[in-house]
GROMACS .gro file of N, CA and C in nm:
model
  294
    1MET      N    1  -1.908   0.336   0.942
    1MET     CA    2  -1.886   0.236   0.814
    1MET      C    3  -1.841   0.311   0.687
    2ALA      N    4  -1.730   0.258   0.687
    2ALA     CA    5  -1.625   0.327   0.550
    2ALA      C    6  -1.759   0.437   0.468
    3LYS      N    7  -1.691   0.502   0.356
    3LYS     CA    8  -1.772   0.612   0.248
    3LYS      C    9  -1.734   0.473   0.102
    4ARG      N   10  -1.799   0.487   0.036
    4ARG     CA   11  -1.787   0.388  -0.036
    4ARG      C   12  -1.737   0.470  -0.165
    5GLN      N   13  -1.704   0.401  -0.230
    5GLN     CA   14  -1.612   0.516  -0.337
    5GLN      C   15  -1.694   0.572  -0.483
    6ASN      N   16  -1.624   0.734  -0.464
    6ASN     CA   17  -1.721   0.714  -0.626
    6ASN      C   18  -1.644   0.641  -0.733
    7LYS      N   19  -1.719   0.668  -0.868
    7LYS     CA   20  -1.608   0.703  -1.001
    7LYS      C   21  -1.458   0.680  -0.969
    8ALA      N   22  -1.441   0.854  -0.983
    8ALA     CA   23  -1.298   0.857  -0.967
    8ALA      C   24  -1.240   0.835  -0.872
    9GLU      N   25  -1.240   0.758  -0.722
    9GLU     CA   26  -1.175   0.682  -0.691
    9GLU      C   27  -1.175   0.534  -0.681
   10LYS      N   28  -1.270   0.473  -0.808
   10LYS     CA   29  -1.252   0.361  -0.817
   10LYS      C   30  -1.134   0.347  -0.932
   11ALA      N   31  -1.130   0.447  -0.995
   11ALA     CA   32  -1.085   0.441  -1.084
   11ALA      C   33  -0.987   0.457  -1.096
   12HIS      N   34  -0.933   0.503  -0.953
   12HIS     CA   35  -0.786   0.574  -0.969
   12HIS      C   36  -0.693   0.433  -0.859
   13THR      N   37  -0.844   0.378  -0.753
   13THR     CA   38  -0.779   0.290  -0.663
   13THR      C   39  -0.730   0.100  -0.783
   14ASP      N   40  -0.759   0.193  -0.885
   14ASP     CA   41  -0.797   0.010  -0.992
   14ASP      C   42  -0.632   0.042  -1.026
   15LYS      N   43  -0.646   0.184  -1.061
   15LYS     CA   44  -0.483   0.171  -1.154
   15LYS      C   45  -0.404   0.139  -1.049
   16VAL      N   46  -0.443   0.179  -0.927
   16VAL     CA   47  -0.335   0.119  -0.768
   16VAL      C   48  -0.310  -0.012  -0.800
   17ALA      N   49  -0.380  -0.047  -0.793
   17ALA     CA   50  -0.403  -0.152  -0.812
   17ALA      C   51  -0.345  -0.250  -0.889
   18GLN      N   52  -0.330  -0.218  -1.022
   18GLN     CA   53  -0.291  -0.266  -1.199
   18GLN      C   54  -0.088  -0.247  -1.160
   19LEU      N   55  -0.079  -0.141  -1.085
   19LEU     CA   56   0.109  -0.053  -1.033
   19LEU      C   57   0.129  -0.243  -1.008
   20GLY      N   58   0.060  -0.316  -0.900
   20GLY     CA   59   0.101  -0.415  -0.824
   20GLY      C   60   0.161  -0.336  -0.719
   21CYS      N   61   0.198  -0.444  -0.594
   21CYS     CA   62   0.243  -0.403  -0.465
   21CYS      C   63   0.423  -0.356  -0.494
   22VAL      N   64   0.397  -0.207  -0.382
   22VAL     CA   65   0.514  -0.132  -0.388
   22VAL      C   66   0.646  -0.209  -0.295
   23ALA      N   67   0.606  -0.271  -0.226
   23ALA     CA   68   0.707  -0.336  -0.181
   23ALA      C   69   0.841  -0.466  -0.207
   24CYS      N   70   0.742  -0.512  -0.248
   24CYS     CA   71   0.722  -0.591  -0.324
   24CYS      C   72   0.878  -0.481  -0.554
   25TYR      N   73   0.771  -0.430  -0.527
   25TYR     CA   74   0.881  -0.272  -0.593
   25TYR      C   75   1.038  -0.303  -0.566
   26VAL      N   76   0.975  -0.220  -0.433
   26VAL     CA   77   1.122  -0.205  -0.339
   26VAL      C   78   1.175  -0.325  -0.368
   27MET      N   79   1.205  -0.378  -0.296
   27MET     CA   80   1.241  -0.563  -0.300
   27MET      C   81   1.327  -0.518  -0.462
   28SER      N   82   1.284  -0.568  -0.554
   28SER     CA   83   1.323  -0.600  -0.736
   28SER      C   84   1.307  -0.487  -0.804
   29GLY      N   85   1.255  -0.396  -0.801
   29GLY     CA   86   1.252  -0.289  -0.883
   29GLY      C   87   1.172  -0.324  -1.020
   30LYS      N   88   1.100  -0.442  -0.939
   30LYS     CA   89   0.972  -0.490  -1.099
   30LYS      C   90   0.865  -0.409  -1.048
   31TRP      N   91   0.702  -0.411  -1.086
   31TRP     CA   92   0.642  -0.353  -1.089
   31TRP      C   93   0.524  -0.477  -1.106
   32GLY      N   94   0.417  -0.537  -1.084
   32GLY     CA   95   0.322  -0.610  -1.151
   32GLY      C   96   0.269  -0.687  -0.993
   33THR      N   97   0.362  -0.679  -0.885
   33THR     CA   98   0.259  -0.847  -0.807
   33THR      C   99   0.113  -0.832  -0.797
   34PRO      N  100   0.079  -0.868  -0.803
   34PRO     CA  101  -0.080  -0.834  -0.778
   34PRO      C  102  -0.087  -0.857  -0.602
   35GLY      N  103  -0.149  -0.723  -0.589
   35GLY     CA  104  -0.217  -0.724  -0.426
   35GLY      C  105  -0.362  -0.673  -0.369
   36GLN      N  106  -0.347  -0.572  -0.279
   36GLN     CA  107  -0.457  -0.572  -0.238
   36GLN      C  108  -0.433  -0.407  -0.125
   37ILE      N  109  -0.582  -0.330  -0.156
   37ILE     CA  110  -0.514  -0.174  -0.198
   37ILE      C  111  -0.523  -0.135  -0.034
   38HIS      N  112  -0.389  -0.125   0.023
   38HIS     CA  113  -0.388  -0.030   0.154
   38HIS      C  114  -0.419   0.076   0.221
   39HIS      N  115  -0.508   0.174   0.367
   39HIS     CA  116  -0.491   0.303   0.369
   39HIS      C  117  -0.367   0.306   0.415
   40PRO      N  118  -0.273   0.418   0.432
   40PRO     CA  119  -0.102   0.411   0.522
   40PRO      C  120  -0.271   0.506   0.623
   41ARG      N  121  -0.235   0.485   0.729
   41ARG     CA  122  -0.270   0.531   0.874
   41ARG      C  123  -0.158   0.690   0.880
   42ALA      N  124  -0.067   0.690   0.835
   42ALA     CA  125   0.035   0.766   0.915
   42ALA      C  126   0.018   0.950   0.869
   43GLY      N  127   0.000   0.992   0.961
   43GLY     CA  128  -0.098   1.102   0.936
   43GLY      C  129  -0.229   1.116   0.956
   44GLN      N  130  -0.284   1.036   1.021
   44GLN     CA  131  -0.414   1.044   1.051
   44GLN      C  132  -0.494   1.030   1.138
   45GLY      N  133  -0.580   1.126   1.178
   45GLY     CA  134  -0.643   1.062   1.331
   45GLY      C  135  -0.589   0.896   1.397
   46MET      N  136  -0.650   0.865   1.543
   46MET     CA  137  -0.653   0.800   1.625
   46MET      C  138  -0.766   0.697   1.491
   47GLY      N  139  -0.735   0.579   1.435
   47GLY     CA  140  -0.904   0.461   1.417
   47GLY      C  141  -0.899   0.571   1.284
   48GLN      N  142  -0.800   0.636   1.200
   48GLN     CA  143  -0.880   0.709   1.110
   48GLN      C  144  -0.732   0.597   0.995
   49ARG      N  145  -0.855   0.614   0.847
   49ARG     CA  146  -0.763   0.575   0.767
   49ARG      C  147  -0.765   0.702   0.640
   50SER      N  148  -0.645   0.676   0.517
   50SER     CA  149  -0.690   0.813   0.477
   50SER      C  150  -0.734   0.823   0.397
   51GLY      N  151  -0.810   0.846   0.206
   51GLY     CA  152  -0.918   0.884   0.188
   51GLY      C  153  -0.842   0.732   0.028
   52TRP      N  154  -0.937   0.725  -0.029
   52TRP     CA  155  -0.967   0.653  -0.136
   52TRP      C  156  -0.840   0.723  -0.255
   53PHE      N  157  -0.746   0.803  -0.243
   53PHE     CA  158  -0.684   0.895  -0.383
   53PHE      C  159  -0.600   0.908  -0.308
   54LYS      N  160  -0.506   0.882  -0.192
   54LYS     CA  161  -0.402   0.862  -0.105
   54LYS      C  162  -0.402   0.675  -0.031
   55VAL      N  163  -0.350   0.546  -0.176
   55VAL     CA  164  -0.354   0.492  -0.107
   55VAL      C  165  -0.203   0.321  -0.195
   56ILE      N  166  -0.199   0.258  -0.171
   56ILE     CA  167  -0.122   0.131  -0.158
   56ILE      C  168  -0.141   0.082  -0.218
   57CYS      N  169  -0.029  -0.049  -0.284
   57CYS     CA  170  -0.031  -0.150  -0.317
   57CYS      C  171   0.000  -0.299  -0.285
   58LEU      N  172  -0.061  -0.398  -0.219
   58LEU     CA  173   0.100  -0.407  -0.107
   58LEU      C  174  -0.014  -0.563  -0.164
   59CYS      N  175   0.114  -0.638  -0.242
   59CYS     CA  176   0.096  -0.811  -0.202
   59CYS      C  177   0.035  -0.867  -0.033
   60VAL      N  178  -0.032  -0.966  -0.059
   60VAL     CA  179  -0.129  -1.056   0.128
   60VAL      C  180   0.033  -1.102   0.180
   61ASN      N  181   0.224  -1.101   0.100
   61ASN     CA  182   0.265  -1.158   0.218
   61ASN      C  183   0.367  -1.000   0.299
   62HIS      N  184   0.279  -0.916   0.227
   62HIS     CA  185   0.351  -0.789   0.236
   62HIS      C  186   0.228  -0.693   0.313
   63HIS      N  187   0.112  -0.760   0.278
   63HIS     CA  188   0.019  -0.600   0.384
   63HIS      C  189  -0.078  -0.776   0.538
   64THR      N  190  -0.062  -0.862   0.545
   64THR     CA  191  -0.130  -0.930   0.633
   64THR      C  192  -0.096  -1.033   0.724
   65ASN      N  193   0.023  -1.111   0.602
   65ASN     CA  194   0.038  -1.274   0.600
   65ASN      C  195   0.254  -1.315   0.623
   66SER      N  196   0.336  -1.170   0.613
   66SER     CA  197   0.448  -1.210   0.670
   66SER      C  198   0.505  -1.331   0.609
   67GLY      N  199   0.493  -1.398   0.519
   67GLY     CA  200   0.570  -1.478   0.413
   67GLY      C  201   0.652  -1.498   0.314
   68ASN      N  202   0.677  -1.587   0.286
   68ASN     CA  203   0.736  -1.606   0.159
   68ASN      C  204   0.948  -1.544   0.208
   69GLY      N  205   0.935  -1.487   0.337
   69GLY     CA  206   1.074  -1.389   0.375
   69GLY      C  207   1.017  -1.251   0.324
   70LYS      N  208   0.899  -1.194   0.336
   70LYS     CA  209   0.862  -1.102   0.308
   70LYS      C  210   0.760  -1.035   0.459
   71LEU      N  211   0.828  -0.882   0.480
   71LEU     CA  212   0.739  -0.849   0.608
   71LEU      C  213   0.630  -0.784   0.597
   72ALA      N  214   0.518  -0.803   0.674
   72ALA     CA  215   0.375  -0.718   0.677
   72ALA      C  216   0.344  -0.596   0.729
   73ILE      N  217   0.346  -0.509   0.660
   73ILE     CA  218   0.321  -0.410   0.775
   73ILE      C  219   0.206  -0.449   0.879
   74HIS      N  220   0.094  -0.486   0.852
   74HIS     CA  221  -0.023  -0.551   0.971
   74HIS      C  222   0.049  -0.635   1.119
   75SER      N  223   0.165  -0.666   1.105
   75SER     CA  224   0.269  -0.778   1.158
   75SER      C  225   0.380  -0.716   1.223
   76GLY      N  226   0.394  -0.648   1.167
   76GLY     CA  227   0.505  -0.574   1.257
   76GLY      C  228   0.542  -0.398   1.165
   77TYR      N  229   0.480  -0.326   1.190
   77TYR     CA  230   0.461  -0.180   1.186
   77TYR      C  231   0.644  -0.096   1.148
   78GLU      N  232   0.731  -0.118   1.292
   78GLU     CA  233   0.818  -0.063   1.262
   78GLU      C  234   0.920  -0.140   1.182
   79SER      N  235   0.921  -0.241   1.155
   79SER     CA  236   0.970  -0.335   1.098
   79SER      C  237   1.014  -0.350   0.924
   80PHE      N  238   0.838  -0.333   0.871
   80PHE     CA  239   0.881  -0.314   0.796
   80PHE      C  240   0.893  -0.190   0.695
   81THR      N  241   0.852  -0.106   0.814
   81THR     CA  242   0.913   0.048   0.777
   81THR      C  243   1.056   0.106   0.702
   82SER      N  244   1.138   0.029   0.810
   82SER     CA  245   1.286   0.012   0.859
   82SER      C  246   1.307  -0.058   0.668
   83MET      N  247   1.307  -0.194   0.664
   83MET     CA  248   1.328  -0.282   0.531
   83MET      C  249   1.268  -0.194   0.398
   84TYR      N  250   1.111  -0.154   0.395
   84TYR     CA  251   1.068  -0.036   0.271
   84TYR      C  252   1.057   0.055   0.258
   85GLY      N  253   1.065   0.136   0.442
   85GLY     CA  254   1.056   0.291   0.354
   85GLY      C  255   0.852   0.331   0.423
   86ASN      N  256   0.870   0.416   0.476
   86ASN     CA  257   0.787   0.431   0.560
   86ASN      C  258   0.639   0.459   0.424
   87GLU      N  259   0.488   0.486   0.500
   87GLU     CA  260   0.365   0.491   0.427
   87GLU      C  261   0.413   0.591   0.319
   88GLU      N  262   0.372   0.729   0.385
   88GLU     CA  263   0.407   0.840   0.311
   88GLU      C  264   0.509   0.817   0.200
   89GLU      N  265   0.665   0.762   0.167
   89GLU     CA  266   0.786   0.777   0.114
   89GLU      C  267   0.697   0.637  -0.006
   90LEU      N  268   0.613   0.516   0.010
   90LEU     CA  269   0.522   0.482  -0.038
   90LEU      C  270   0.436   0.537  -0.134
   91LEU      N  271   0.383   0.574  -0.076
   91LEU     CA  272   0.236   0.691  -0.188
   91LEU      C  273   0.351   0.731  -0.246
   92ASN      N  274   0.410   0.776  -0.205
   92ASN     CA  275   0.501   0.912  -0.385
   92ASN      C  276   0.534   0.813  -0.446
   93LEU      N  277   0.596   0.699  -0.418
   93LEU     CA  278   0.635   0.591  -0.484
   93LEU      C  279   0.535   0.599  -0.603
   94THR      N  280   0.409   0.479  -0.554
   94THR     CA  281   0.288   0.473  -0.621
   94THR      C  282   0.295   0.580  -0.726
   95LEU      N  283   0.255   0.706  -0.636
   95LEU     CA  284   0.177   0.823  -0.733
   95LEU      C  285   0.250   0.857  -0.817
   96ASP      N  286   0.432   0.891  -0.788
   96ASP     CA  287   0.510   0.893  -0.937
   96ASP      C  288   0.517   0.797  -1.054
   97ASN      N  289   0.475   0.664  -1.060
   97ASN     CA  290   0.469   0.602  -1.096
   97ASN      C  291   0.307   0.527  -1.177
   98LEU      N  292   0.231   0.596  -1.107
   98LEU     CA  293   0.107   0.593  -1.194
   98LEU      C  294   0.086   0.623  -1.371
   0.00000   0.00000   0.00000
């Protein structure tokens, strides 16, 4: 079972969510598209995810659904990263804009 967020982790993920979808930002240069928290898995052990301070925000279409001409990270990781950047790049972009 996933570890529950403490107060500082919750504050951080709230800021990331308020920033909006990082893939939409890469496409348009504008933040603010509502999204979901995604835990990058790159650099983690098999079946593990990053901690609460290493998360990005992705809209539903970029996270799971691949709709409206957008590629979803969970539908095609390689296609997603070739179009929007790898998870580390997206994490750094997110952290730089908080």
